[in-house]
PDB file of C-alpha atoms in Angstrom:
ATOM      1  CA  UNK B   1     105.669 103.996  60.476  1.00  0.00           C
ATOM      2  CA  UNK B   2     106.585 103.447  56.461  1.00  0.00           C
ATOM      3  CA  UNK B   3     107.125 107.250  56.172  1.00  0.00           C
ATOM      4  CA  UNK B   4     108.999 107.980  59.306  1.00  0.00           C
ATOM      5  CA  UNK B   5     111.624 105.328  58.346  1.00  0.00           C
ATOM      6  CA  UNK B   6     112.053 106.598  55.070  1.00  0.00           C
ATOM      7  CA  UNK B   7     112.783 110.100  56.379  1.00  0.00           C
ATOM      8  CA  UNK B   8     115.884 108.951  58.392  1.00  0.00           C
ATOM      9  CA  UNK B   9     117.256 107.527  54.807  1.00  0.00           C
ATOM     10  CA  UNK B  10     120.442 108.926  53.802  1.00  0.00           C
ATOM     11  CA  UNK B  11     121.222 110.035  49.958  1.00  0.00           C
ATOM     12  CA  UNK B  12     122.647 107.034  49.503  1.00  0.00           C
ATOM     13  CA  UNK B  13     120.964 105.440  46.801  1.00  0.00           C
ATOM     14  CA  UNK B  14     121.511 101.685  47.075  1.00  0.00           C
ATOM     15  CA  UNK B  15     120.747 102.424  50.909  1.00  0.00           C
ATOM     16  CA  UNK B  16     118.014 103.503  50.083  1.00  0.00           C
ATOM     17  CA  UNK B  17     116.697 100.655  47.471  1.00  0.00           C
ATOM     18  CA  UNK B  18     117.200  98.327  50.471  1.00  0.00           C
ATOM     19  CA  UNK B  19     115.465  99.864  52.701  1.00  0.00           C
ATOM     20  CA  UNK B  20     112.533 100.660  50.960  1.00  0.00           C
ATOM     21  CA  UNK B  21     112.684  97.192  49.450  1.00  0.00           C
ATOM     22  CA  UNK B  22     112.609  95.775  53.023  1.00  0.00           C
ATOM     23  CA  UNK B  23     109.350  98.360  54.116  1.00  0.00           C
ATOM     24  CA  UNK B  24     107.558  97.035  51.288  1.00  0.00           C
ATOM     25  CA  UNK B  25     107.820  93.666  52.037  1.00  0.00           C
ATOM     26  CA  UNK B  26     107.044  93.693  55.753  1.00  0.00           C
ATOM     27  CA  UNK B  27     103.776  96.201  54.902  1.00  0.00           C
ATOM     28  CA  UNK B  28     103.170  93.474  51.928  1.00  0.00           C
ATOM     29  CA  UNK B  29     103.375  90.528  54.487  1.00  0.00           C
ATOM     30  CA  UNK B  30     101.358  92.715  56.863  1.00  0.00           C
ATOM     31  CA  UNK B  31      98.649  92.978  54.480  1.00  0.00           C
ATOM     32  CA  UNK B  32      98.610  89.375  53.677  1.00  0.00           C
ATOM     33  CA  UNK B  33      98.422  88.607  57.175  1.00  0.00           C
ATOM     34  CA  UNK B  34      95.235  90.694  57.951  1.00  0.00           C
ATOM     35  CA  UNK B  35      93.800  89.800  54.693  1.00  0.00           C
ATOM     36  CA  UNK B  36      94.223  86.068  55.987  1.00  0.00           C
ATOM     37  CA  UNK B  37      92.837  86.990  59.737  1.00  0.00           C
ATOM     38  CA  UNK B  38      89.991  88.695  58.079  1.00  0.00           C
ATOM     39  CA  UNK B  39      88.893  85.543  55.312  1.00  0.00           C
ATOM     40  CA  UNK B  40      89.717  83.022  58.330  1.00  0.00           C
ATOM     41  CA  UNK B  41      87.409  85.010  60.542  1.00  0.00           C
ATOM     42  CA  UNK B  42      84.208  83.842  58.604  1.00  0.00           C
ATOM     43  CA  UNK B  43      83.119  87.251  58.051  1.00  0.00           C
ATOM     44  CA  UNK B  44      83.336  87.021  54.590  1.00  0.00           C
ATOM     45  CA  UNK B  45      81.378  83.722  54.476  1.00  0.00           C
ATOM     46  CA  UNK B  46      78.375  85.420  56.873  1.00  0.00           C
ATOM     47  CA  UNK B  47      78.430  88.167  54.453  1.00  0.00           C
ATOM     48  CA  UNK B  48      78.052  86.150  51.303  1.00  0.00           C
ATOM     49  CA  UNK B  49      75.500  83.750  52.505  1.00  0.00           C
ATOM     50  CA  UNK B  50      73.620  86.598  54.407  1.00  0.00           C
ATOM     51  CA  UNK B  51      70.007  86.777  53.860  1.00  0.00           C
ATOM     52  CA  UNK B  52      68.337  90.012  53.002  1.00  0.00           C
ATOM     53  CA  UNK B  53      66.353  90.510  56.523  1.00  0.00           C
ATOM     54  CA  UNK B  54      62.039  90.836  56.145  1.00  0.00           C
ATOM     55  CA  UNK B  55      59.708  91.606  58.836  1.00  0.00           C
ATOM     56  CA  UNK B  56      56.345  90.231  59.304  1.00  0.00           C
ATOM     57  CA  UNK B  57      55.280  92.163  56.772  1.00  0.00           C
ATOM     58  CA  UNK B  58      57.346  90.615  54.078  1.00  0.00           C
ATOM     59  CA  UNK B  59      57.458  87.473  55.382  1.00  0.00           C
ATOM     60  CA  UNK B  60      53.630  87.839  54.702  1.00  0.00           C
ATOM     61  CA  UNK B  61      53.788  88.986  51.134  1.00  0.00           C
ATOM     62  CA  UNK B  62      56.521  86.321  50.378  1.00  0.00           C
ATOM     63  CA  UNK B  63      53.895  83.878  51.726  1.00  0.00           C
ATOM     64  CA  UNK B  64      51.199  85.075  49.856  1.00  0.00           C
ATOM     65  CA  UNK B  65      53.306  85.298  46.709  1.00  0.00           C
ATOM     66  CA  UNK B  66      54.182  81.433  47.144  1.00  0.00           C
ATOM     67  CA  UNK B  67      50.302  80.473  48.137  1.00  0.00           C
ATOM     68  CA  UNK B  68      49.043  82.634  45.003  1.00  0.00           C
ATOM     69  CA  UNK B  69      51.408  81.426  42.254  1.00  0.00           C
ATOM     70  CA  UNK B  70      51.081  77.742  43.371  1.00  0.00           C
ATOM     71  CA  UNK B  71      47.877  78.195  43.434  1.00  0.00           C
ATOM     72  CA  UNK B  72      47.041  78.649  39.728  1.00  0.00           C
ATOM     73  CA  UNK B  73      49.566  76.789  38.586  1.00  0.00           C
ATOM     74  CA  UNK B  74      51.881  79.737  37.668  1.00  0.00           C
ATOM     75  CA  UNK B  75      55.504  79.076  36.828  1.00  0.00           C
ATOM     76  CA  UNK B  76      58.484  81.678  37.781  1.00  0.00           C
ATOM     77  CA  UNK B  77      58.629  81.497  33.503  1.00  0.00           C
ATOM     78  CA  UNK B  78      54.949  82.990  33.190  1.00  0.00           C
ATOM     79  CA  UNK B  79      55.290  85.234  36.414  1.00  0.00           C
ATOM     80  CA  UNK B  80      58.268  87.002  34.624  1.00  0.00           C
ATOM     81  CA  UNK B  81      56.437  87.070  31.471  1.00  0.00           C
ATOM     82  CA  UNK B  82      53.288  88.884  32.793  1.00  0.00           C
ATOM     83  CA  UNK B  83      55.541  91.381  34.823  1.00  0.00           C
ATOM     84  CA  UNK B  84      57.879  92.022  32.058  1.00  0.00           C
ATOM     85  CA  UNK B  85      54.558  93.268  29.679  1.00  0.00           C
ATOM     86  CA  UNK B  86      53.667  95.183  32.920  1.00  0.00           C
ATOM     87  CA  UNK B  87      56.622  97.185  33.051  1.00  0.00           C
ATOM     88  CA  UNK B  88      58.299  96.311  36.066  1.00  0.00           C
ATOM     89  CA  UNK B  89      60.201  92.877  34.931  1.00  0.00           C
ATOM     90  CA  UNK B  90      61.733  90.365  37.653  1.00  0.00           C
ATOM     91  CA  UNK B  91      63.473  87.779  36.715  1.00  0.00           C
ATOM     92  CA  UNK B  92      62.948  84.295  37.516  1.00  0.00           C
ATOM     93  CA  UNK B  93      66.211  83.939  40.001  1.00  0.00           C
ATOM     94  CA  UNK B  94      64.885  87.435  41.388  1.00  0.00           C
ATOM     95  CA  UNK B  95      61.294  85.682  42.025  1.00  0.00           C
ATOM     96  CA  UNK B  96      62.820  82.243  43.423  1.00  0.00           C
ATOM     97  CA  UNK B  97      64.642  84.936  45.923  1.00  0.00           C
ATOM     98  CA  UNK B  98      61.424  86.978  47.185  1.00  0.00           C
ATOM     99  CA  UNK B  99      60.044  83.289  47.619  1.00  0.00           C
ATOM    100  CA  UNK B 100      63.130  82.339  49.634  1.00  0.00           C
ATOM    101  CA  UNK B 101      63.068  85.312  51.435  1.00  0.00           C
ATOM    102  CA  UNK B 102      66.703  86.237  50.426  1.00  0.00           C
ATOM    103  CA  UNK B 103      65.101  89.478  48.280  1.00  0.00           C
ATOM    104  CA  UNK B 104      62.650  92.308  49.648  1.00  0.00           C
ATOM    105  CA  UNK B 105      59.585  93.582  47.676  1.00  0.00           C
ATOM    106  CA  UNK B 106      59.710  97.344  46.757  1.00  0.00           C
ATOM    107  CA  UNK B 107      56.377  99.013  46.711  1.00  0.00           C
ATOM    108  CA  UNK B 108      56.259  99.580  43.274  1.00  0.00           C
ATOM    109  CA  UNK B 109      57.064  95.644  42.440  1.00  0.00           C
ATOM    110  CA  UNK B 110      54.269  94.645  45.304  1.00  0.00           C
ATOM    111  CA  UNK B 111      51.857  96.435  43.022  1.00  0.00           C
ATOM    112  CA  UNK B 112      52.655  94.545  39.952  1.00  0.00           C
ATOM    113  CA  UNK B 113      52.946  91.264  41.607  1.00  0.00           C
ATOM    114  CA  UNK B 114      49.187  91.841  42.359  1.00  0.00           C
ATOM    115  CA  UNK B 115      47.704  92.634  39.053  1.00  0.00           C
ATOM    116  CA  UNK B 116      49.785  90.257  37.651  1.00  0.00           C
ATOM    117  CA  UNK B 117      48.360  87.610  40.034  1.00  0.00           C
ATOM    118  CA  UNK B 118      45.044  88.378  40.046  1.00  0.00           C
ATOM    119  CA  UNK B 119      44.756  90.235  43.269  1.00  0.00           C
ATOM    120  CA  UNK B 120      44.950  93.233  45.041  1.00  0.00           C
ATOM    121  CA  UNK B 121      47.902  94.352  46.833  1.00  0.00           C
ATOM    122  CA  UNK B 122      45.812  94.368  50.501  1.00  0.00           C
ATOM    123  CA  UNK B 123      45.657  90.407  49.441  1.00  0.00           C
ATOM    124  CA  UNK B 124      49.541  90.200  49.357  1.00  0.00           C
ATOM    125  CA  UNK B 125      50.263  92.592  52.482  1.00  0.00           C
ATOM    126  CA  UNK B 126      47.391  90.321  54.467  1.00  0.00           C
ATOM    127  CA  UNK B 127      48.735  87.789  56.626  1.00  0.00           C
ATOM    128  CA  UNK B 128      46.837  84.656  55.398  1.00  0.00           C
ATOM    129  CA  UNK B 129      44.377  82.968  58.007  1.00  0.00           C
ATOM    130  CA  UNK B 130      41.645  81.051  58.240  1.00  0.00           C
ATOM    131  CA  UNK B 131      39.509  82.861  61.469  1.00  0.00           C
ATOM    132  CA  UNK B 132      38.994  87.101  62.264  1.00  0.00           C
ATOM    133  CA  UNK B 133      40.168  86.132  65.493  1.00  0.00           C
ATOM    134  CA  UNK B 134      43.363  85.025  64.888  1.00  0.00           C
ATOM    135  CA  UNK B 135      46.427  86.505  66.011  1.00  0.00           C
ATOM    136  CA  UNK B 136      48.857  87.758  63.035  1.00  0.00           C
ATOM    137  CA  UNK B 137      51.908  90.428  63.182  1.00  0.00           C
ATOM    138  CA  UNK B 138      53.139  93.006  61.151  1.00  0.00           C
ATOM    139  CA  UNK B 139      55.860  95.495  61.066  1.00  0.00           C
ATOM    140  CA  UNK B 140      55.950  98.104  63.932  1.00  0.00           C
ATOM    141  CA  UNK B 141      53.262  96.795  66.003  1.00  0.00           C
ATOM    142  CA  UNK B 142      52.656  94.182  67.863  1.00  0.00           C
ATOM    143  CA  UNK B 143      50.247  91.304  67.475  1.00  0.00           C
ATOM    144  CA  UNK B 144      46.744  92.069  66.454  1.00  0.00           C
ATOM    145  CA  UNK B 145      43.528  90.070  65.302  1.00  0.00           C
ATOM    146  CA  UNK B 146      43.032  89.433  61.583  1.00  0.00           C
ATOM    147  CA  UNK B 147      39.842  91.253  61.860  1.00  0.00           C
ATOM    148  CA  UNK B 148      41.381  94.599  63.134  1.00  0.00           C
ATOM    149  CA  UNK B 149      44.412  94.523  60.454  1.00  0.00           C
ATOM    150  CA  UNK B 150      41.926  93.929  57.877  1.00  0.00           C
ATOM    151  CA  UNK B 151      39.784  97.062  59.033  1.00  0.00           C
ATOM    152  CA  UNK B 152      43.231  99.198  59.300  1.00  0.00           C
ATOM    153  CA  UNK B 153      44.442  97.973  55.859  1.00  0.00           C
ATOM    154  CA  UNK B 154      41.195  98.986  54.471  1.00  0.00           C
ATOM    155  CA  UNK B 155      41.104 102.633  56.205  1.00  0.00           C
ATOM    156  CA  UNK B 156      37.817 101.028  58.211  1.00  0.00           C
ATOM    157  CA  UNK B 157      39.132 101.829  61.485  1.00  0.00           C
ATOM    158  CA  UNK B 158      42.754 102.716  63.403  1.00  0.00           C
ATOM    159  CA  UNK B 159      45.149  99.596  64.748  1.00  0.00           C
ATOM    160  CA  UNK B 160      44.045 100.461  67.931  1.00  0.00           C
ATOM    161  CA  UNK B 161      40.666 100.048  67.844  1.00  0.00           C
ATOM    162  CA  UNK B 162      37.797 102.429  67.312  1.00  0.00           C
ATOM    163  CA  UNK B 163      38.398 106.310  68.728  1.00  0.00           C
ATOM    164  CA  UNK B 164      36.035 107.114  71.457  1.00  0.00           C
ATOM    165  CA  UNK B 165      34.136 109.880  69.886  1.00  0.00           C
ATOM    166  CA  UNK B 166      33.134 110.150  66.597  1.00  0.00           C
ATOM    167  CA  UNK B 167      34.997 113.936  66.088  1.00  0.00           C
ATOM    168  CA  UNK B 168      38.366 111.635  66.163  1.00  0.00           C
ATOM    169  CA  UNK B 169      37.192 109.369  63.963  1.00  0.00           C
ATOM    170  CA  UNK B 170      36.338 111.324  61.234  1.00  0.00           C
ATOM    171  CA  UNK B 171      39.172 113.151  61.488  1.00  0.00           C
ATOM    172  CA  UNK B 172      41.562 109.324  60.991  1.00  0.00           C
ATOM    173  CA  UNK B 173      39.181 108.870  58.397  1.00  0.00           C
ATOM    174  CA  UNK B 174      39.962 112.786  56.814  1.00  0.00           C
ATOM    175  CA  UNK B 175      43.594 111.697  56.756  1.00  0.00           C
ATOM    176  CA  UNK B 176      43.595 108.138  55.324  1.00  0.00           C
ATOM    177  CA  UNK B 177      40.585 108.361  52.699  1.00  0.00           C
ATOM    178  CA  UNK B 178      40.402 110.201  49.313  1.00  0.00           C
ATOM    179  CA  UNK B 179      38.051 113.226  49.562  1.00  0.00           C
ATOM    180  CA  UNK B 180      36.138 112.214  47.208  1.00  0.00           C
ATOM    181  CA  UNK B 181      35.425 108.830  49.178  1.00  0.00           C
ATOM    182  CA  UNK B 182      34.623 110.813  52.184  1.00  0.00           C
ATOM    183  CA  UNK B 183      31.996 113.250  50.526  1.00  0.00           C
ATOM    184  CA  UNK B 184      30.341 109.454  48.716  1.00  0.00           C
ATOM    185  CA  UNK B 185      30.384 108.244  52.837  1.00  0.00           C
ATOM    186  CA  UNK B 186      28.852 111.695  54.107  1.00  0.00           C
ATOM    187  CA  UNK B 187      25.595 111.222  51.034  1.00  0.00           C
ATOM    188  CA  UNK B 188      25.355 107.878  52.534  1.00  0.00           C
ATOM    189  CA  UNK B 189      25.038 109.159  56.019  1.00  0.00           C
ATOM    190  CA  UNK B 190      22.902 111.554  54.842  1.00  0.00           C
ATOM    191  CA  UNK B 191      20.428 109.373  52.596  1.00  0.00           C
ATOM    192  CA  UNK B 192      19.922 107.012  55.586  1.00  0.00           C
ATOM    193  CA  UNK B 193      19.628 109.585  58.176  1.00  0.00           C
ATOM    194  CA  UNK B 194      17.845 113.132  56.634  1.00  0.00           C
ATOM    195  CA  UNK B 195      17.387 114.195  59.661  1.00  0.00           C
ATOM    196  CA  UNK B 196      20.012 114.343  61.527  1.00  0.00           C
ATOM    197  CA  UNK B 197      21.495 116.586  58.488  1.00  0.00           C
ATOM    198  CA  UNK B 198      18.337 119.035  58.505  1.00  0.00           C
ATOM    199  CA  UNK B 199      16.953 117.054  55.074  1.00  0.00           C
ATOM    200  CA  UNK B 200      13.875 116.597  56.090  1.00  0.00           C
TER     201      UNK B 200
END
């Protein structure tokens, strides 16, 4: 629109100045107006008060961190201190967030929050609870018992339960387990059972 009513401008000069003088101030105006429509809308306030969004996951470890820390008696101070000397520093504000839940956990920061609390990181993905049969979430399923997230977190057994032959079994177990773990788990087998392996 700004362009197509400069092009019917004549040479004259002061014309000219006017017009464009008069363009500029209606697309200045413009702007002010939207700029107005757009801060009055609230959008700007959702934005800046906007929480960084956690699943049930999160919402777990940022329980866990809270329980932990409280706990033993840890302040945000001594928290920052430990992960600073571990190489993957947070600073207090940045802790007081992940508490809040206005500031996600990246893997590598989950793994120094647990050695720097004492733990390991199963501890801070856990849900806390207090029976195996109670029902906890977590991100991308839906809810399971505390026993079977325990056994999936610990590469016991799938989410779903236990496979109905043993062939898909150790084949999950192939995929989520070092080899080295499996070959310690296939002596074992073999120690207690000789001969099923032809040991005897």
């Amino acid at each position: 629109m700004v362009y197509s009513q400069i092009d019917k401008i004549t040479l004259d000069t002061d014309k000219f100045h006017r017009v464009h003088n008069n363009v500029y101030r209606i697309a200045q105006n413009h702007a002010t107006l939207n700029g107005y429509r757009y801060l009055s809308s609230g959008k700007v306030r959702a934005m800046a008060g906007r929480k960084s969004s956690i699943g049930p996951t999160g919402e777990a470890v940022r329980a866990n961190i809270i329980r932990i820390r409280e706990g033993q008696n840890l302040s945000y101070a001594e928290v920052t201190r430990r992960l600073t000397e571990a190489g993957r520093a947070i600073p207090e504000l940045g802790l007081r967030n992940i508490e809040r839940g206005q500031r996600k956990v990246d893997v590598d920061e989950l793994v120094a929050l647990a050695q720097v609390l004492g733990v390991a990181p199963i501890t801070l993905l856990m849900p806390y609870t207090e029976q195996s049969t109670d029902s906890v979430h977590l991100t991308g399923s839906r809810g399971v018992t505390s026993a079977r997230l325990w056994e999936w977190l610990t590469a016991e057994t799938p989410l779903g339960g236990h496979p109905e032959t043993s062939a898909e079994l150790w084949e999950w177990l192939m995929r989520c387990r070092p080899l080295w773990q499996i070959e310690s788990l296939l002596s074992d087998l073999r120690h207690e059972n000789p001969s099923d392996y032809g040991d005897d």
